[in-house]
Short mmCIF file of C-alpha atoms in Angstrom, two decimals:
data_model
loop_
_atom_site.label_atom_id
_atom_site.label_comp_id
_atom_site.label_asym_id
_atom_site.label_seq_id
_atom_site.Cartn_x
_atom_site.Cartn_y
_atom_site.Cartn_z
CA MET A 9 0.00 0.00 0.00
CA SER A 10 1.67 3.21 -1.07
CA GLY A 11 1.62 5.76 1.68
CA LYS A 12 2.06 8.76 -0.55
CA ASP A 13 -1.16 8.82 -2.51
CA ARG A 14 -3.77 11.49 -2.54
CA ILE A 15 -7.24 11.78 -3.95
CA GLU A 16 -7.25 12.53 -7.68
CA ILE A 17 -9.26 15.67 -8.12
CA PHE A 18 -9.01 18.71 -10.32
CA PRO A 19 -7.47 21.50 -8.25
CA SER A 20 -9.86 24.42 -8.00
CA ARG A 21 -11.17 26.67 -5.26
CA MET A 22 -14.32 24.63 -4.95
CA ALA A 23 -12.33 21.43 -4.66
CA GLN A 24 -10.41 23.04 -1.86
CA THR A 25 -13.59 23.91 0.02
CA ILE A 26 -14.91 20.40 -0.49
CA MET A 27 -11.71 18.87 0.81
CA LYS A 28 -11.74 21.07 3.86
CA ALA A 29 -15.27 19.96 4.66
CA ARG A 30 -14.26 16.31 4.22
CA LEU A 31 -11.33 16.76 6.54
CA LYS A 32 -13.59 18.22 9.20
CA GLY A 33 -16.02 15.34 8.74
CA ALA A 34 -13.29 12.74 9.05
CA GLN A 35 -11.95 14.31 12.23
CA THR A 36 -15.38 14.47 13.85
CA GLY A 37 -16.02 10.86 12.85
CA ARG A 38 -12.77 9.74 14.36
CA ASN A 39 -13.51 11.46 17.66
CA LEU A 40 -16.97 9.94 17.89
CA LEU A 41 -15.64 6.48 17.16
CA LYS A 42 -12.95 6.91 19.77
CA LYS A 43 -15.62 7.78 22.32
CA LYS A 44 -17.63 4.72 21.34
CA SER A 45 -14.56 2.53 21.68
CA ASP A 46 -13.85 3.93 25.12
CA ALA A 47 -17.41 3.31 26.29
CA LEU A 48 -17.30 -0.25 24.99
CA THR A 49 -13.95 -0.93 26.62
CA LEU A 50 -15.22 0.32 29.94
CA ARG A 51 -18.25 -1.93 29.78
CA PHE A 52 -16.01 -4.78 28.68
CA ARG A 53 -13.81 -4.50 31.72
CA GLN A 54 -16.79 -4.43 34.01
CA ILE A 55 -18.19 -7.56 32.42
CA LEU A 56 -14.87 -9.36 32.62
CA LYS A 57 -14.61 -8.69 36.32
CA LYS A 58 -18.13 -9.92 36.84
CA ILE A 59 -17.40 -13.04 34.84
CA ILE A 60 -14.41 -13.94 36.94
CA GLU A 61 -16.37 -13.48 40.14
CA THR A 62 -19.30 -15.47 38.86
CA LYS A 63 -17.11 -18.30 37.65
CA MET A 64 -15.52 -18.68 41.06
CA LEU A 65 -18.95 -18.67 42.63
CA MET A 66 -20.12 -21.22 40.10
CA GLY A 67 -17.27 -23.53 40.98
CA LYS A 68 -18.46 -23.50 44.58
CA VAL A 69 -22.12 -23.98 43.73
CA MET A 70 -21.33 -26.90 41.44
CA ARG A 71 -19.30 -28.55 44.15
CA GLU A 72 -22.17 -28.25 46.57
CA ALA A 73 -24.58 -29.65 44.03
CA ALA A 74 -22.25 -32.59 43.37
CA PHE A 75 -22.09 -33.34 47.11
CA SER A 76 -25.84 -33.38 47.38
CA LEU A 77 -25.96 -35.69 44.38
CA ALA A 78 -23.60 -38.10 46.11
CA GLU A 79 -25.74 -37.93 49.25
CA ALA A 80 -28.91 -38.59 47.30
CA LYS A 81 -27.29 -41.52 45.50
CA PHE A 82 -26.27 -42.96 48.81
CA THR A 83 -29.80 -42.81 50.17
CA ALA A 84 -31.97 -43.39 47.15
CA GLY A 85 -29.79 -45.77 45.22
CA ASP A 86 -28.83 -45.29 41.61
CA PHE A 87 -31.56 -43.30 39.92
CA SER A 88 -29.45 -42.02 37.02
CA THR A 89 -30.84 -44.39 34.42
CA THR A 90 -34.42 -43.71 35.47
CA VAL A 91 -33.82 -39.99 35.29
CA ILE A 92 -32.24 -40.21 31.86
CA GLN A 93 -35.00 -42.39 30.48
CA ASN A 94 -37.80 -40.23 31.81
CA VAL A 95 -36.92 -37.12 29.89
CA ASN A 96 -39.75 -35.56 27.95
CA LYS A 97 -40.24 -31.83 28.45
CA ALA A 98 -37.91 -29.23 29.89
CA GLN A 99 -39.25 -27.12 32.73
CA VAL A 100 -36.56 -24.53 32.66
CA LYS A 101 -36.06 -22.70 29.40
CA ILE A 102 -34.29 -19.52 28.48
CA ARG A 103 -35.17 -16.51 26.41
CA ALA A 104 -32.71 -14.31 24.59
CA LYS A 105 -33.32 -10.59 25.01
CA LYS A 106 -31.38 -7.75 23.43
CA ASP A 107 -29.53 -5.21 25.50
CA ASN A 108 -27.95 -2.10 23.99
CA VAL A 109 -24.60 -0.63 25.01
CA ALA A 110 -23.27 2.36 23.09
CA GLY A 111 -25.00 1.14 19.97
CA VAL A 112 -23.96 -2.50 20.25
CA THR A 113 -26.76 -5.01 20.83
CA LEU A 114 -25.80 -7.64 23.36
CA PRO A 115 -27.80 -10.83 23.85
CA VAL A 116 -28.93 -11.43 27.41
CA PHE A 117 -30.41 -14.70 28.65
CA GLU A 118 -33.34 -14.87 30.95
CA HIS A 119 -34.64 -18.13 32.35
CA TYR A 120 -38.25 -18.98 32.96
CA HIS A 121 -40.18 -21.94 34.27
CA GLU A 122 -42.79 -23.76 32.32
CA GLY A 123 -44.87 -26.80 33.11
CA THR A 124 -44.49 -29.14 36.03
CA ASP A 125 -41.64 -31.14 37.45
CA SER A 126 -41.43 -34.43 35.58
CA TYR A 127 -39.41 -35.91 38.39
CA GLU A 128 -41.90 -35.47 41.13
CA LEU A 129 -42.27 -39.20 41.61
CA THR A 130 -38.58 -40.05 41.60
CA GLY A 131 -37.30 -40.83 45.06
CA LEU A 132 -40.76 -41.57 46.29
CA ALA A 133 -39.46 -44.90 47.55
CA ARG A 134 -36.35 -43.70 49.34
CA GLY A 135 -34.32 -40.59 49.75
CA GLY A 136 -37.10 -38.16 48.83
CA GLU A 137 -35.72 -35.35 50.94
CA GLN A 138 -32.21 -35.68 49.58
CA LEU A 139 -33.60 -35.72 46.09
CA ALA A 140 -35.63 -32.59 46.76
CA LYS A 141 -32.54 -30.87 48.10
CA LEU A 142 -30.62 -32.05 45.08
CA LYS A 143 -33.20 -30.64 42.73
CA ARG A 144 -33.12 -27.32 44.50
CA ASN A 145 -29.34 -27.18 44.35
CA TYR A 146 -29.24 -27.92 40.70
CA ALA A 147 -31.99 -25.43 39.99
CA LYS A 148 -29.90 -22.79 41.74
CA ALA A 149 -26.87 -23.85 39.75
CA VAL A 150 -28.85 -23.53 36.52
CA GLU A 151 -29.90 -19.98 37.36
CA LEU A 152 -26.33 -19.00 38.07
CA LEU A 153 -25.18 -20.64 34.88
CA VAL A 154 -27.74 -18.80 32.80
CA GLU A 155 -26.45 -15.52 34.20
CA LEU A 156 -22.91 -16.59 33.47
CA ALA A 157 -23.86 -17.48 29.91
CA SER A 158 -25.34 -14.01 29.38
CA LEU A 159 -22.14 -12.43 30.65
CA GLN A 160 -20.09 -14.65 28.44
CA THR A 161 -22.01 -13.89 25.27
CA SER A 162 -21.87 -10.17 26.00
CA PHE A 163 -18.15 -10.56 26.51
CA VAL A 164 -17.60 -12.22 23.17
CA THR A 165 -19.84 -9.80 21.29
CA LEU A 166 -18.22 -6.77 22.91
CA ASP A 167 -14.79 -8.11 22.11
CA GLU A 168 -15.66 -8.26 18.43
CA ALA A 169 -17.28 -4.85 18.46
CA ILE A 170 -14.29 -3.26 20.16
CA LYS A 171 -11.91 -4.77 17.65
CA ILE A 172 -13.96 -3.47 14.73
CA THR A 173 -14.30 0.00 16.20
CA ASN A 174 -10.61 0.26 16.95
CA ARG A 175 -9.79 -0.86 13.45
CA ARG A 176 -12.01 1.88 12.05
CA VAL A 177 -10.48 4.53 14.30
CA ASN A 178 -7.00 3.56 13.21
CA ALA A 179 -8.01 3.48 9.57
CA ILE A 180 -9.41 7.00 9.75
CA GLU A 181 -6.49 8.32 11.73
CA HIS A 182 -3.68 6.79 9.70
CA VAL A 183 -5.07 6.50 6.23
CA ILE A 184 -8.04 8.73 5.51
CA ILE A 185 -7.02 11.91 7.27
CA PRO A 186 -3.43 11.97 5.94
CA ARG A 187 -4.78 11.33 2.46
CA ILE A 188 -7.16 14.26 2.67
CA GLU A 189 -4.46 16.48 4.09
CA ARG A 190 -2.14 15.59 1.25
CA THR A 191 -4.85 16.32 -1.28
CA LEU A 192 -5.48 19.67 0.35
CA ALA A 193 -1.79 20.51 0.25
CA TYR A 194 -1.64 19.51 -3.38
CA ILE A 195 -4.62 21.68 -4.29
CA ILE A 196 -3.16 24.67 -2.51
CA THR A 197 0.21 24.31 -4.22
CA GLU A 198 -1.47 23.91 -7.59
CA LEU A 199 -3.61 26.98 -7.09
CA ASP A 200 -0.61 29.05 -5.97
CA GLU A 201 1.39 27.91 -8.91
CA ARG A 202 -1.43 28.72 -11.29
CA GLU A 203 -1.61 32.22 -9.85
CA ARG A 204 2.08 32.65 -10.32
CA GLU A 205 1.84 31.39 -13.85
CA GLU A 206 -1.00 33.77 -14.56
CA PHE A 207 0.94 36.64 -13.11
CA TYR A 208 4.04 35.76 -15.06
CA ARG A 209 2.05 35.43 -18.26
CA LEU A 210 0.48 38.83 -17.77
CA LYS A 211 3.80 40.43 -17.14
CA LYS A 212 5.28 38.82 -20.21
CA ILE A 213 2.39 39.98 -22.36
CA GLN A 214 2.71 43.49 -21.07
CA GLU A 215 6.39 43.52 -21.90
CA LYS A 216 5.74 42.24 -25.33
CA LYS A 217 3.10 44.83 -25.92
CA LYS A 218 5.43 47.55 -24.76
CA ILE A 219 8.16 46.41 -27.11
CA LEU A 220 5.70 46.22 -29.98
CA LYS A 221 4.45 49.69 -29.25
CA GLU A 222 7.92 51.13 -29.11
CA LYS A 223 8.79 49.48 -32.33
CA SER A 224 5.78 50.83 -34.16
CA GLU A 225 6.41 54.34 -32.84
CA LYS A 226 9.96 54.28 -34.07
CA ASP A 227 8.69 53.17 -37.42
CA LEU A 228 6.30 56.06 -37.54
CA GLU A 229 9.08 58.53 -36.75
CA HIS A 230 11.20 57.26 -39.56
CA ARG A 231 8.48 57.50 -42.11
CA ARG A 232 7.52 60.97 -41.05
CA ALA A 233 11.09 62.10 -41.31
CA ALA A 234 11.38 60.60 -44.78
CA GLY A 235 8.31 62.59 -45.81
CA GLU A 236 6.42 59.58 -47.12
CA LEU A 237 3.68 59.84 -44.68
CA LEU A 238 0.57 61.76 -45.44
CA GLU A 239 -1.02 63.14 -42.42
CA PRO A 240 -4.59 62.13 -42.38
CA ALA A 241 -6.96 65.10 -42.74
CA ASN A 242 -7.61 66.95 -39.56
CA LEU A 243 -11.35 67.34 -39.35
CA LEU A 244 -11.18 70.16 -36.87
CA ALA A 245 -8.76 72.34 -38.78
CA GLU A 246 -10.48 72.11 -42.13
CA GLU A 247 -12.30 75.19 -43.25
CA LYS A 248 -13.75 74.16 -46.54
CA ASP A 249 -15.36 70.86 -47.03
CA GLU A 250 -15.65 69.70 -50.69
CA ASP A 251 -18.58 67.52 -50.04
CA LEU A 252 -20.84 70.34 -49.03
CA LEU A 253 -22.67 71.53 -52.18
CA PHE A 254 -24.65 74.36 -50.80
CA GLU A 255 -22.83 76.66 -48.52
CA MET B 27 -36.32 -12.79 19.85
CA ALA B 28 -37.90 -12.65 23.30
CA GLY B 29 -40.65 -15.14 23.91
CA ARG B 30 -39.29 -18.07 21.96
CA GLY B 31 -37.90 -20.38 24.59
CA LYS B 32 -34.51 -21.93 24.07
CA LEU B 33 -33.11 -24.96 25.77
CA ILE B 34 -30.05 -25.58 27.85
CA ALA B 35 -27.99 -28.49 26.56
CA VAL B 36 -25.54 -30.55 28.62
CA ILE B 37 -22.52 -32.59 27.57
CA GLY B 38 -21.04 -34.27 30.60
CA ASP B 39 -20.44 -37.35 32.68
CA GLU B 40 -23.31 -39.32 34.09
CA ASP B 41 -23.49 -37.52 37.41
CA THR B 42 -23.45 -34.05 35.89
CA VAL B 43 -26.14 -34.91 33.39
CA THR B 44 -28.33 -36.59 36.02
CA GLY B 45 -28.04 -33.59 38.26
CA PHE B 46 -29.02 -31.14 35.56
CA LEU B 47 -31.85 -33.28 34.33
CA LEU B 48 -33.23 -33.26 37.85
CA GLY B 49 -32.85 -29.49 37.71
CA GLY B 50 -35.36 -29.65 34.86
CA ILE B 51 -33.57 -28.84 31.65
CA GLY B 52 -33.90 -32.11 29.75
CA GLU B 53 -36.08 -32.38 26.68
CA LEU B 54 -36.60 -34.60 23.67
CA ASN B 55 -37.43 -32.76 20.50
CA LYS B 56 -39.82 -34.00 17.83
CA ASN B 57 -37.25 -36.40 16.40
CA ARG B 58 -36.77 -37.93 19.84
CA HIS B 59 -33.37 -36.34 20.05
CA PRO B 60 -32.30 -35.31 23.50
CA ASN B 61 -30.56 -32.10 24.34
CA PHE B 62 -27.89 -33.80 26.42
CA LEU B 63 -25.07 -36.28 26.02
CA VAL B 64 -23.70 -38.56 28.69
CA VAL B 65 -19.99 -39.01 28.11
CA GLU B 66 -18.53 -42.25 29.42
CA LYS B 67 -15.04 -43.69 29.40
CA ASP B 68 -15.54 -45.28 26.02
CA THR B 69 -17.07 -42.33 24.20
CA THR B 70 -14.94 -41.34 21.25
CA ILE B 71 -13.84 -37.81 20.62
CA ASN B 72 -15.53 -37.80 17.23
CA GLU B 73 -18.80 -38.61 18.89
CA ILE B 74 -18.47 -35.73 21.30
CA GLU B 75 -17.51 -33.38 18.49
CA ASP B 76 -20.43 -34.41 16.36
CA THR B 77 -22.88 -33.97 19.18
CA PHE B 78 -21.38 -30.68 20.00
CA ARG B 79 -21.86 -29.61 16.46
CA SER B 80 -25.31 -30.86 15.77
CA LEU B 81 -26.64 -31.54 19.24
CA GLY B 82 -28.99 -34.18 18.11
CA SER B 83 -27.03 -37.40 18.56
CA LEU B 84 -27.32 -40.58 20.57
CA LEU B 85 -26.84 -41.08 24.26
CA GLY B 86 -23.26 -41.94 25.19
CA SER B 87 -24.06 -45.45 26.40
CA VAL B 88 -24.74 -46.88 22.95
CA VAL B 89 -21.42 -46.24 21.32
CA GLU B 90 -19.68 -48.53 18.86
CA ALA B 91 -16.06 -47.56 18.43
CA LYS B 92 -16.23 -45.95 15.02
CA PRO B 93 -13.51 -46.71 12.47
CA ASN B 94 -11.31 -43.76 13.03
CA GLU B 95 -11.72 -41.54 10.05
CA HIS B 96 -10.86 -38.34 11.70
CA ASP B 97 -12.42 -35.73 9.49
CA PRO B 98 -10.82 -32.33 10.01
CA PRO B 99 -13.39 -29.93 11.39
CA LEU B 100 -14.68 -27.66 8.65
CA ASP B 101 -15.01 -24.44 10.51
CA GLU B 102 -17.67 -22.78 8.41
CA THR B 103 -19.97 -25.79 8.15
CA ASP B 104 -19.74 -26.57 11.80
CA SER B 105 -20.85 -23.25 13.00
CA ARG B 106 -23.68 -23.36 10.51
CA GLN B 107 -24.78 -26.76 11.77
CA PHE B 108 -24.73 -25.42 15.26
CA LEU B 109 -27.01 -22.61 14.37
CA HIS B 110 -29.34 -25.01 12.59
CA ARG B 111 -30.25 -26.49 15.93
CA ASP B 112 -31.57 -23.12 16.88
CA ASP B 113 -33.62 -24.13 19.87
CA ILE B 114 -30.50 -24.39 22.01
CA GLY B 115 -29.34 -21.26 23.76
CA ILE B 116 -26.67 -22.52 26.14
CA ILE B 117 -24.39 -25.56 26.10
CA LEU B 118 -22.91 -26.76 29.37
CA ILE B 119 -19.87 -28.93 28.99
CA ASN B 120 -17.61 -30.48 31.58
CA GLN B 121 -14.21 -28.95 31.56
CA TYR B 122 -12.29 -32.17 31.04
CA ILE B 123 -14.45 -33.01 28.03
CA ALA B 124 -13.99 -29.50 26.71
CA GLU B 125 -10.26 -30.14 26.80
CA MET B 126 -10.71 -33.15 24.55
CA VAL B 127 -12.58 -31.22 21.88
CA ARG B 128 -10.81 -27.94 22.45
CA HIS B 129 -10.33 -27.34 18.74
CA ALA B 130 -14.04 -27.64 17.99
CA LEU B 131 -14.79 -25.26 20.84
CA ASP B 132 -12.29 -22.70 19.68
CA ALA B 133 -13.70 -22.83 16.18
CA HIS B 134 -17.05 -21.73 17.53
CA GLN B 135 -16.99 -17.98 17.33
CA HIS B 136 -20.68 -17.11 17.50
CA SER B 137 -22.21 -15.73 20.63
CA ILE B 138 -25.29 -17.98 20.50
CA PRO B 139 -25.35 -20.74 21.62
CA ALA B 140 -23.15 -19.79 24.54
CA VAL B 141 -20.70 -22.49 25.59
CA LEU B 142 -20.07 -22.73 29.31
CA GLU B 143 -17.40 -24.90 30.90
CA ILE B 144 -18.39 -26.42 34.21
CA PRO B 145 -16.32 -28.46 36.62
CA SER B 146 -17.00 -32.11 37.23
CA LYS B 147 -16.69 -34.14 40.39
CA GLU B 148 -13.18 -35.35 39.71
CA HIS B 149 -11.89 -32.25 38.03
CA PRO B 150 -12.47 -29.05 39.96
CA TYR B 151 -12.75 -25.79 38.08
CA ASP B 152 -9.54 -24.63 36.50
CA ALA B 153 -9.68 -21.07 35.24
CA ALA B 154 -6.51 -21.44 33.23
CA LYS B 155 -8.11 -23.83 30.78
CA ASP B 156 -11.31 -21.95 30.15
CA SER B 157 -11.42 -20.84 26.52
CA ILE B 158 -13.23 -17.62 27.26
CA LEU B 159 -10.86 -16.49 29.94
CA ARG B 160 -7.96 -17.33 27.72
CA ARG B 161 -9.13 -14.77 25.23
CA ALA B 162 -8.99 -12.12 27.88
CA ARG B 163 -5.63 -13.32 29.10
CA GLY B 164 -3.77 -10.87 26.94
CA MET B 165 -5.46 -7.89 28.50
CA PHE B 166 -5.78 -8.45 32.18
CA THR B 167 -3.10 -10.77 33.41
CA ALA B 168 -3.00 -9.55 37.01
CA GLU B 169 -6.74 -9.75 37.58
CA ASP B 170 -7.19 -13.19 36.11
CA LEU B 171 -6.72 -15.76 38.80
CA ARG B 172 -7.69 -14.03 41.93
#
């Protein structure tokens, strides 16, 4: 990519005005984008911190849930196969909502309950209380995980958005604005040079005219001195006009 | 987008899956395909990858060791397949399983479905291996493992 190019445009006063306006536009655009990038980065950091906290919390919650699972297994026997076979409808589902940060839409998950517990009868024989506790623990874990998933998706989306915005800011700052400035400089130099040329041309023409005039005057002198020249009739000095018939 | 419920899928060992099913997230869709996969000792990596990509496969217990034609993951098609199963919003995967299919996970760049790594009983949560935190590693090294 050559770094020394400018926009090809015919240098004129109007082109200069246009270029100035473009330069202003590019600078404003760059500032706005920079602000957007800053806002996004701020939000990004906040989310990252939250993610780290939540993940640590999640580790703990999952451990607790696993303990209660072991307890329940101990009391109620192995119910895994029954549970896996009895799947039909999910009670806990999630919805994706859109959240807007500085013009970037982030997906946010929200969980909701639907229908009844299909495992109400599991553990009826033994270990019902442990199973109930287990279900509660896992339900809590699911809520936490849904929140974590929202944070994570926002994180990824923001990351992309920040990269794009920064790329645009850099492009404007290092490519577009220098190009416009170079074009402007070119136009100004061209206009100046044209003025100089014009000026020079005028001067030259004046000189030439002067020389021509001097030459023709000299010529006139010579011919007058040699007596070849007839003075044209002087209208004002004439007393008798031949053309007048009746006087 | 709001109002159309999405499911939570699970890929994990027996205990993890049982627990989450009791939490109420399990469902069979109209083709009798479940939204979870139980990974056992003899589940092949291909199987896990395929489920991860299409989320409509068999339960882990009925696995024949496939003749190992390891097809290189086609990044574009896999993310498209993922999005085809568009009733899944979140995928929970045990961290040790995520390690096994790390390349498939890293190829997934879309924000939905969200992939969450959870610890299992034997393998407690290790923040250093999480693919999401690794992305942020470059920026915030001091704050990472607090």
